[in-house]
Structures are given as structure tokens and as C-alpha cells.
PDB file of C-alpha atoms in Angstrom:
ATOM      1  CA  UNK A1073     -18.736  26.879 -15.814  1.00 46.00           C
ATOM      2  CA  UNK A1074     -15.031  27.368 -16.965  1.00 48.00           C
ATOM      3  CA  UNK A1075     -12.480  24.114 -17.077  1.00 49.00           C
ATOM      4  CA  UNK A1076      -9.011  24.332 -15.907  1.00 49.00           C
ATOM      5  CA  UNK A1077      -6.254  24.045 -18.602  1.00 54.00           C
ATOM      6  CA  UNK A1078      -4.258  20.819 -18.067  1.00 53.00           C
ATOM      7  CA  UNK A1079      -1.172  21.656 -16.919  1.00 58.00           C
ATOM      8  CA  UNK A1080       1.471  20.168 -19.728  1.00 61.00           C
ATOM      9  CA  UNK A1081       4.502  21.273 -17.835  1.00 64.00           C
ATOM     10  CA  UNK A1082       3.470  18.106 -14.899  1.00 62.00           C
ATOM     11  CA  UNK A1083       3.177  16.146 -17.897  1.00 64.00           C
ATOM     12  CA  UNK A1084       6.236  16.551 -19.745  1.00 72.00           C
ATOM     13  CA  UNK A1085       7.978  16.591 -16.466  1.00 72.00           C
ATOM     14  CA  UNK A1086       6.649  13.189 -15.626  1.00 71.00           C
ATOM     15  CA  UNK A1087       7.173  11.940 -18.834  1.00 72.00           C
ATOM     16  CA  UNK A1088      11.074  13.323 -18.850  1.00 76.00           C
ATOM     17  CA  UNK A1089      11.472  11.505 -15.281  1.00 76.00           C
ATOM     18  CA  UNK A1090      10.264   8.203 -16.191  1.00 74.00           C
ATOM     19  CA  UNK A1091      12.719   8.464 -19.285  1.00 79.00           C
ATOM     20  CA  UNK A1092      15.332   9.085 -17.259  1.00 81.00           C
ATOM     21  CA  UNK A1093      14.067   6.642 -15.021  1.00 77.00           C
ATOM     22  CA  UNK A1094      14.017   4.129 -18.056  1.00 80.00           C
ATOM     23  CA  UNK A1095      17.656   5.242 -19.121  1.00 82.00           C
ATOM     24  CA  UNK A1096      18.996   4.440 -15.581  1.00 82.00           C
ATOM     25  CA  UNK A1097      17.275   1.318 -14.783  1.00 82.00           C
ATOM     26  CA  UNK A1098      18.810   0.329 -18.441  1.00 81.00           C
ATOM     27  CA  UNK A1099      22.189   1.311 -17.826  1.00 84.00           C
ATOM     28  CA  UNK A1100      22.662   0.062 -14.074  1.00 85.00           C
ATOM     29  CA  UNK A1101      21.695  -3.010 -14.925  1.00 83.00           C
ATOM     30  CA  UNK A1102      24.086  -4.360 -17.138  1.00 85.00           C
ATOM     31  CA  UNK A1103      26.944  -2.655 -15.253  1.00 87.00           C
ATOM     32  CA  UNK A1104      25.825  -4.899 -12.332  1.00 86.00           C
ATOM     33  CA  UNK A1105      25.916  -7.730 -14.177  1.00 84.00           C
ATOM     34  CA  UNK A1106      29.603  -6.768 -15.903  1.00 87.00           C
ATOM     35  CA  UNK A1107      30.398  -6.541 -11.884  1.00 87.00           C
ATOM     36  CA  UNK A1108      29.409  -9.564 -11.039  1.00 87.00           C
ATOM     37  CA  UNK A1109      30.985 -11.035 -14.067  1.00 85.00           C
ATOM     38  CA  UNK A1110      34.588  -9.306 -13.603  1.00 87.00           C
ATOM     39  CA  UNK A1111      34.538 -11.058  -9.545  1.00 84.00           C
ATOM     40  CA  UNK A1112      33.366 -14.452 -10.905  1.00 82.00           C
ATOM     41  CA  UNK A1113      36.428 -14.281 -13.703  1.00 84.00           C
ATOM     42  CA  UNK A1114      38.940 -13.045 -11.187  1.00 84.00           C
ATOM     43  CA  UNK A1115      37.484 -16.120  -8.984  1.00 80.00           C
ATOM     44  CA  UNK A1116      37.517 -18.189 -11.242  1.00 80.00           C
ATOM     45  CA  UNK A1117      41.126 -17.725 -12.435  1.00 81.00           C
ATOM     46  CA  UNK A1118      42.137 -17.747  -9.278  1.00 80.00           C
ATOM     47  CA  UNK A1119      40.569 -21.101  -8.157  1.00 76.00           C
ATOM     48  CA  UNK A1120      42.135 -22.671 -11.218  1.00 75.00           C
ATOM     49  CA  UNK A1121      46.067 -21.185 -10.440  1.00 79.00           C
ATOM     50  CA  UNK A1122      45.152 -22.793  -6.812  1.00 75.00           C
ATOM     51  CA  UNK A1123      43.050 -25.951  -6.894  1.00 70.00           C
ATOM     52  CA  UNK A1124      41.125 -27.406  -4.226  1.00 67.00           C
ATOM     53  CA  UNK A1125      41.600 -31.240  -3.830  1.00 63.00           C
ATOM     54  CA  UNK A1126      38.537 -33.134  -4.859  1.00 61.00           C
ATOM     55  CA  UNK A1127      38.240 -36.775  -3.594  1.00 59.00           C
ATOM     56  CA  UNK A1128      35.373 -37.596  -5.768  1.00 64.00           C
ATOM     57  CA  UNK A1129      33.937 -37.869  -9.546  1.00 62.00           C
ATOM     58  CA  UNK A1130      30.648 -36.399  -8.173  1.00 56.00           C
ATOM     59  CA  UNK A1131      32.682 -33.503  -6.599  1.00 61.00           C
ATOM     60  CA  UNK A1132      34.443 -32.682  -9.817  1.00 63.00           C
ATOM     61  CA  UNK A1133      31.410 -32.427 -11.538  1.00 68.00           C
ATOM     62  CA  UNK A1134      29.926 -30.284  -8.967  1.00 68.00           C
ATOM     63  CA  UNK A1135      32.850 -27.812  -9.065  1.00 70.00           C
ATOM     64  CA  UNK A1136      32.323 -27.750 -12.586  1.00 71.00           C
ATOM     65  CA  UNK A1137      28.315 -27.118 -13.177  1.00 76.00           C
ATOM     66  CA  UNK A1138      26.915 -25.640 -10.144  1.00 77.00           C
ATOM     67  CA  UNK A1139      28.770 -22.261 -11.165  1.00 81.00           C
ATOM     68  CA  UNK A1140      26.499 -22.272 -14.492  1.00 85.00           C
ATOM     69  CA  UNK A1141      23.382 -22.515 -12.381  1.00 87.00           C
ATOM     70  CA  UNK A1142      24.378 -19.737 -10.363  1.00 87.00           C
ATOM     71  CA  UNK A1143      25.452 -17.983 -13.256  1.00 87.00           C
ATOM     72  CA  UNK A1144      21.877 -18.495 -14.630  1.00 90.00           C
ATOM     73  CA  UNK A1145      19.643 -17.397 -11.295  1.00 91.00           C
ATOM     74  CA  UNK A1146      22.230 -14.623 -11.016  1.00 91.00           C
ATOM     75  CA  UNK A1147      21.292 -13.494 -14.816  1.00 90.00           C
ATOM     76  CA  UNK A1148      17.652 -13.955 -14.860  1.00 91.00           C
ATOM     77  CA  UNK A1149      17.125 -12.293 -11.625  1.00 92.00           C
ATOM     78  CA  UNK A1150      19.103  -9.526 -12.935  1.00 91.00           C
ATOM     79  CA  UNK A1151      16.513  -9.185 -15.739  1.00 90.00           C
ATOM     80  CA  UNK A1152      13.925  -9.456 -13.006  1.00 92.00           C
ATOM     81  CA  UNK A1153      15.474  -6.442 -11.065  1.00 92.00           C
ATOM     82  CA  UNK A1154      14.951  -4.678 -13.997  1.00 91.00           C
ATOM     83  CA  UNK A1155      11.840  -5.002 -14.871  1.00 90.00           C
ATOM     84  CA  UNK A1156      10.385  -5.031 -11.537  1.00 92.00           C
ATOM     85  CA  UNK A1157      12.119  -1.643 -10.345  1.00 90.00           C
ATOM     86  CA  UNK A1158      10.885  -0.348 -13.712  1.00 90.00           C
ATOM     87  CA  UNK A1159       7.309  -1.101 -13.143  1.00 91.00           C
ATOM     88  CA  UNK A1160       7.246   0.306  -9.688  1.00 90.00           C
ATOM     89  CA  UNK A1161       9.305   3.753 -10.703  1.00 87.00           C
ATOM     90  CA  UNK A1162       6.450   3.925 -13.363  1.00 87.00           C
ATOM     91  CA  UNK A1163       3.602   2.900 -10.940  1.00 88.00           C
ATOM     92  CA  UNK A1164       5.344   5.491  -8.373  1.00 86.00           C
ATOM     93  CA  UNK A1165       5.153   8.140 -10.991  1.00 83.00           C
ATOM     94  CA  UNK A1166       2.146   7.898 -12.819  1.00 83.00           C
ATOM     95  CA  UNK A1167      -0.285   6.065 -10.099  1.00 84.00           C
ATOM     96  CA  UNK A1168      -1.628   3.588 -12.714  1.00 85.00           C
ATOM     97  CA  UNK A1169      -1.069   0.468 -11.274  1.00 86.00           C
ATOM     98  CA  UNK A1170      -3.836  -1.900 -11.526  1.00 86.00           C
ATOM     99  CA  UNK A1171      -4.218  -2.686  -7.761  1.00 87.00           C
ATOM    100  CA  UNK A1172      -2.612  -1.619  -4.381  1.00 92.00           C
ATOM    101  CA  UNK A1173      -1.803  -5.814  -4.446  1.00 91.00           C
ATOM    102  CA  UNK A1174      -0.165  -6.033  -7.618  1.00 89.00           C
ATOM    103  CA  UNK A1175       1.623  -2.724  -6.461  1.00 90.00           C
ATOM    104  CA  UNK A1176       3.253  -4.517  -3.670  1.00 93.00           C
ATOM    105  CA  UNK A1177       3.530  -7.654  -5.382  1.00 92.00           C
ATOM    106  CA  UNK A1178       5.969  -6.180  -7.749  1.00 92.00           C
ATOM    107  CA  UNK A1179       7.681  -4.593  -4.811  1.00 93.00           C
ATOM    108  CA  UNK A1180       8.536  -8.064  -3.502  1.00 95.00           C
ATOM    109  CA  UNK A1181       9.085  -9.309  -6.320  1.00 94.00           C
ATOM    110  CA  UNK A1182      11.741  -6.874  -6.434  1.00 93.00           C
ATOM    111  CA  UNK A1183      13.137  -8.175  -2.776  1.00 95.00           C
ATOM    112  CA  UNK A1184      12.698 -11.790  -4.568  1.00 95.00           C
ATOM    113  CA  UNK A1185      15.159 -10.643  -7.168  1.00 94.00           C
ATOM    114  CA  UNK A1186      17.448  -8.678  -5.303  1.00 93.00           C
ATOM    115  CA  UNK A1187      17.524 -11.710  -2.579  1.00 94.00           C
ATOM    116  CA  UNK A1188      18.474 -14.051  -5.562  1.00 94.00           C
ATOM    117  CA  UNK A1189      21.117 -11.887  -7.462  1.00 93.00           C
ATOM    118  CA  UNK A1190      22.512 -10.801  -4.792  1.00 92.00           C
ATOM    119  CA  UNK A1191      23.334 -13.708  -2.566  1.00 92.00           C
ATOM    120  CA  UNK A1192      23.738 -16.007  -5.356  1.00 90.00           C
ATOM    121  CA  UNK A1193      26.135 -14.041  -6.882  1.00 89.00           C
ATOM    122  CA  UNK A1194      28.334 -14.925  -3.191  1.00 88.00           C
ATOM    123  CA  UNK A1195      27.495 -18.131  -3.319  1.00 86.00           C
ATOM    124  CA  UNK A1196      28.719 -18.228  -7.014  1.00 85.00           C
ATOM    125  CA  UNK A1197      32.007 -16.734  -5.882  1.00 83.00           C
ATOM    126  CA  UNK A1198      32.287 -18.573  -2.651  1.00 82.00           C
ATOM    127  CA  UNK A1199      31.575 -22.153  -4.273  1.00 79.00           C
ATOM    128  CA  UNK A1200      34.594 -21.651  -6.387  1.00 77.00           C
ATOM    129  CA  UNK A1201      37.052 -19.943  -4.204  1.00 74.00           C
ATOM    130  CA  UNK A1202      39.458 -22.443  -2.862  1.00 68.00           C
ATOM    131  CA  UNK A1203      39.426 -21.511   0.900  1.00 74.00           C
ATOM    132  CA  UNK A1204      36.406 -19.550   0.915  1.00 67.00           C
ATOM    133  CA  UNK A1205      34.479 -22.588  -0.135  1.00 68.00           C
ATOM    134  CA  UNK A1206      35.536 -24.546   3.332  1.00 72.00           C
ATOM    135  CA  UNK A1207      33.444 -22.369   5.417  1.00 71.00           C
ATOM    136  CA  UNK A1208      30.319 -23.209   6.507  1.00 75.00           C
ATOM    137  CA  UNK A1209      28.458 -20.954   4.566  1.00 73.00           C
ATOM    138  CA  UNK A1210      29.468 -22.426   1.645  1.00 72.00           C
ATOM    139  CA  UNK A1211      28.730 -25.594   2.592  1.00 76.00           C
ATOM    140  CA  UNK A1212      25.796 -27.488   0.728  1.00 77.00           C
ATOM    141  CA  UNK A1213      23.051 -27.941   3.000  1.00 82.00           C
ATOM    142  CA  UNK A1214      23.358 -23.590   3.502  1.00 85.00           C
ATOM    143  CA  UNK A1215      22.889 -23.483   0.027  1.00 85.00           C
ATOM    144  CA  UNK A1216      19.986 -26.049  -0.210  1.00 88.00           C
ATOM    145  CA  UNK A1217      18.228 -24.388   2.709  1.00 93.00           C
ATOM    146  CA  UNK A1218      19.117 -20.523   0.589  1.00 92.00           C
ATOM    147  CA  UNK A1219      17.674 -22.563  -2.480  1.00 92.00           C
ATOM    148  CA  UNK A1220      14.511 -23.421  -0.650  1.00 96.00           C
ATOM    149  CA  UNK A1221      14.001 -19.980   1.174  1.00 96.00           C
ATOM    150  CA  UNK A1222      14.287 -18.526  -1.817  1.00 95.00           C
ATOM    151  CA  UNK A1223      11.910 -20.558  -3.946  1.00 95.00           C
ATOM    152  CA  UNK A1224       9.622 -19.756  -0.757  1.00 96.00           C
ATOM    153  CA  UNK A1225       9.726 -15.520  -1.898  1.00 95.00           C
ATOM    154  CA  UNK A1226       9.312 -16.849  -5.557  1.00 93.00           C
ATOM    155  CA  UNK A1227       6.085 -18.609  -5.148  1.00 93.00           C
ATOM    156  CA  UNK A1228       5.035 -15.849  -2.308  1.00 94.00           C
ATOM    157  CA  UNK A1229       5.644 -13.107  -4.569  1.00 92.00           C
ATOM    158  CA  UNK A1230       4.330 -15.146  -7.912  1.00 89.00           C
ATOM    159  CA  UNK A1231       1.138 -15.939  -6.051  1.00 90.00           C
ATOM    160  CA  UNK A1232       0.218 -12.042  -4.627  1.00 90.00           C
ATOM    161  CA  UNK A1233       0.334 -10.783  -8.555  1.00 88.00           C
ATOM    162  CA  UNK A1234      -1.450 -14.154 -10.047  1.00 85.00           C
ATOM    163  CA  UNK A1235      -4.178 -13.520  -7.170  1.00 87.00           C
ATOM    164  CA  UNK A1236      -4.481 -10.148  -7.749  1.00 85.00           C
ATOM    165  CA  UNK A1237      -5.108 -10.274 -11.540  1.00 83.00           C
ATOM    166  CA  UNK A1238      -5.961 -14.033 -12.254  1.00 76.00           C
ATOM    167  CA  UNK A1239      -6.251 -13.083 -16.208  1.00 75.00           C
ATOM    168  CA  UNK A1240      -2.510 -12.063 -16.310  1.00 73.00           C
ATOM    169  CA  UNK A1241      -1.558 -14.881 -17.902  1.00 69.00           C
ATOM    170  CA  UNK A1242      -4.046 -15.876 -20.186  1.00 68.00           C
ATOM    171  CA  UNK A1243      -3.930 -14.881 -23.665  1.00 62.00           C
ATOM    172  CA  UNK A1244      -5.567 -11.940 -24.748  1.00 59.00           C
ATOM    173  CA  UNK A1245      -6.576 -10.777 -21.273  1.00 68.00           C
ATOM    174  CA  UNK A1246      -5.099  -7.399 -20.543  1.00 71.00           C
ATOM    175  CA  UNK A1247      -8.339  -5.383 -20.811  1.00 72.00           C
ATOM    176  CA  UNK A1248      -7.869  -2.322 -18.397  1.00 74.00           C
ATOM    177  CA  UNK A1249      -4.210  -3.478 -16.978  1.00 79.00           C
ATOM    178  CA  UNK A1250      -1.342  -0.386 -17.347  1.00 80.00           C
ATOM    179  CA  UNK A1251       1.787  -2.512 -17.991  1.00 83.00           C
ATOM    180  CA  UNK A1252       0.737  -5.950 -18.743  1.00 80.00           C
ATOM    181  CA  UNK A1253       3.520  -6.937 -21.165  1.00 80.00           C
ATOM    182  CA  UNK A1254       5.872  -6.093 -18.837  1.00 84.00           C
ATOM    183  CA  UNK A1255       3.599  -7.844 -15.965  1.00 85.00           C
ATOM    184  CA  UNK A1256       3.846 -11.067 -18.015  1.00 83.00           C
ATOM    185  CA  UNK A1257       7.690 -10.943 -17.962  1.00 83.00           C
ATOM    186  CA  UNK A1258       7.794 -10.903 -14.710  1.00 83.00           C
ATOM    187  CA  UNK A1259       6.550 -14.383 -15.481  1.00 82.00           C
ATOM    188  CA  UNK A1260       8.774 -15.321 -18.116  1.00 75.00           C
ATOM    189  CA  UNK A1261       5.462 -15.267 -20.359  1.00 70.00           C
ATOM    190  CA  UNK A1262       5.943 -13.960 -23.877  1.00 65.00           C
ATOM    191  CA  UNK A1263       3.773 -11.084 -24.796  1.00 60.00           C
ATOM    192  CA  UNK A1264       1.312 -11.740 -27.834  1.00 54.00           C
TER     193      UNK A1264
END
């Protein structure tokens, strides 16, 4: 009985693509995020050359901290896009993920992310925008109801990976998972 040679040129190729793969992810994401910062500064300026008239102390501190919370959920689920696009490009090309279910967790975990950078970045830019911030998109119970939808995916998407491997997030339990640092960050959990 004679074994096949292992084919080294699928190999390399593989491992060349998911460089590549780990190159782009790398340098799209910060580009996105010097996008999104370059529209919030032009906003920004341009909200303070035309102010909005504020008939309330509660209103001017609104104006001035809700853009740092958007600021933040844009950021972090920038850093979520990232790692979840890179986890499935890696599950896509070497078909190691731990579980169909943690497969398509981290595909909507992806959505989750996207869903949260993206429209968060308009609110961002909306909420401080003089006139844009009069229409009713912008208005606060949209947002709340955005805010709650969203949390909705969070937990969805949070809950399909934590049910699919319930050791995730314990410490010391990656025995057999491909990935699991980069699991637990989808988390926020440090890696021991």
C-alpha cells in the first residue's frame, strides 16, 4: 500500500491567502475608522461654525457626551469587524472551526458589528449636524429603539457562540478549539 505525497503547493497557497487575508483585514480596518473619523471632524466643525439653539442644561450636556458614546460603539465594533471577518476568512479557508454553530455565530456576530459601526457612525454624524439632527431619525426615541435592537443582535449573537462552546470563557478551557484567543475577544475576555 503506497501513501499519497501531501501536496505542499495547497498548503503554502492557503497559508499565502490567509496572510493576505490577515494583511487586508488589518489595513481596511483602520482606514474605515480614519473615514469615519475625517466625517465626524468635518461634522463636528461644522456644527460648531453653526450652532443649534439648545433650551436646556440637560440638552447641552447631551450635545456634548452622547458623541463620545457613539464614538466608543463605533470603535469597539470596529475592532469587532475585525476580528470577526478574520475568524470566518480563516474558518472559510482552512475548515477548522469548532462547530457549524460557532461558524455562524461569528458570522452574525459580524452583522452585529457591521449593524453597530455602521449606523452608529450616522447617528454620530446626524446627532451633531445642526439641521440634520431635526429629522426624525435623529430624534431620541429612534435612537433608543436602534440602541435596543441592537443590544437584541448582541445578546443573540453572544448567546449562539456561549451555547455552542460553554467552556469559552472559562480559564484554561480551550482544549480542541482552533482560534480560541481570538474567540474570547470577541468577548472582550483577555487571553491567559
Amino acid at each position: 500500500m503506497t501513501s499519497s505525497p501531501i501536496d505542499t503547493s495547497d498548503i503554502s497557497r492557503t497559508s499565502s491567502l490567509s496572510s493576505t487575508i490577515t494583511a487586508l483585514v488589518a489595513c481596511i480596518t483602520p482606514m474605515i475608522g480614519l473615514l469615519y473619523f475625517c466625517a465626524l471632524t468635518w461634522t463636528y466643525k461644522f456644527s460648531r461654525r453653526n450652532p443649534r439653539p439648545l433650551n436646556k442644561t440637560s440638552g447641552v450636556r447631551l450635545q456634548r457626551y452622547a458623541p463620545l458614546v457613539y464614538i466608543f460603539l463605533v470603535l469597539s465594533s470596529l475592532a469587532e469587524v475585525a476580528i470577526s471577518s478574520w475568524l470566518i476568512l480563516q474558518y472559510r479557508f482552512h475548515h477548522n472551526y469548532p462547530s457549524i454553530v460557532v461558524r455562524n455565530g461569528t458570522r452574525f456576530i459580524l452583522f452585529c458589528a457591521s449593524w453597530t459601526s455602521g449606523i452608529g457612525g450616522a447617528y454620530s454624524v446626524l446627532f451633531l449636524h445642526p439641521t440634520w439632527s431635526r429629522h426624525p431619525v435623529s430624534s431620541i426615541g429612534t435612537q433608543a429603539l436602534w440602541v435596543f435592537i441592537t443590544w437584541i443582535f448582541w445578546v443573540a449573537g453572544a448567546g449562539t457562540i456561549n451555547t455552542a462552546i460553554p467552556t469559552l470563557l472559562m480559564r484554561g478551557q480551550c482544549d480542541g478549539i482552533a482560534y480560541c484567543g481570538q474567540l474570547r475577544s470577541l468577548f472582550g475576555k483577555e487571553n491567559y
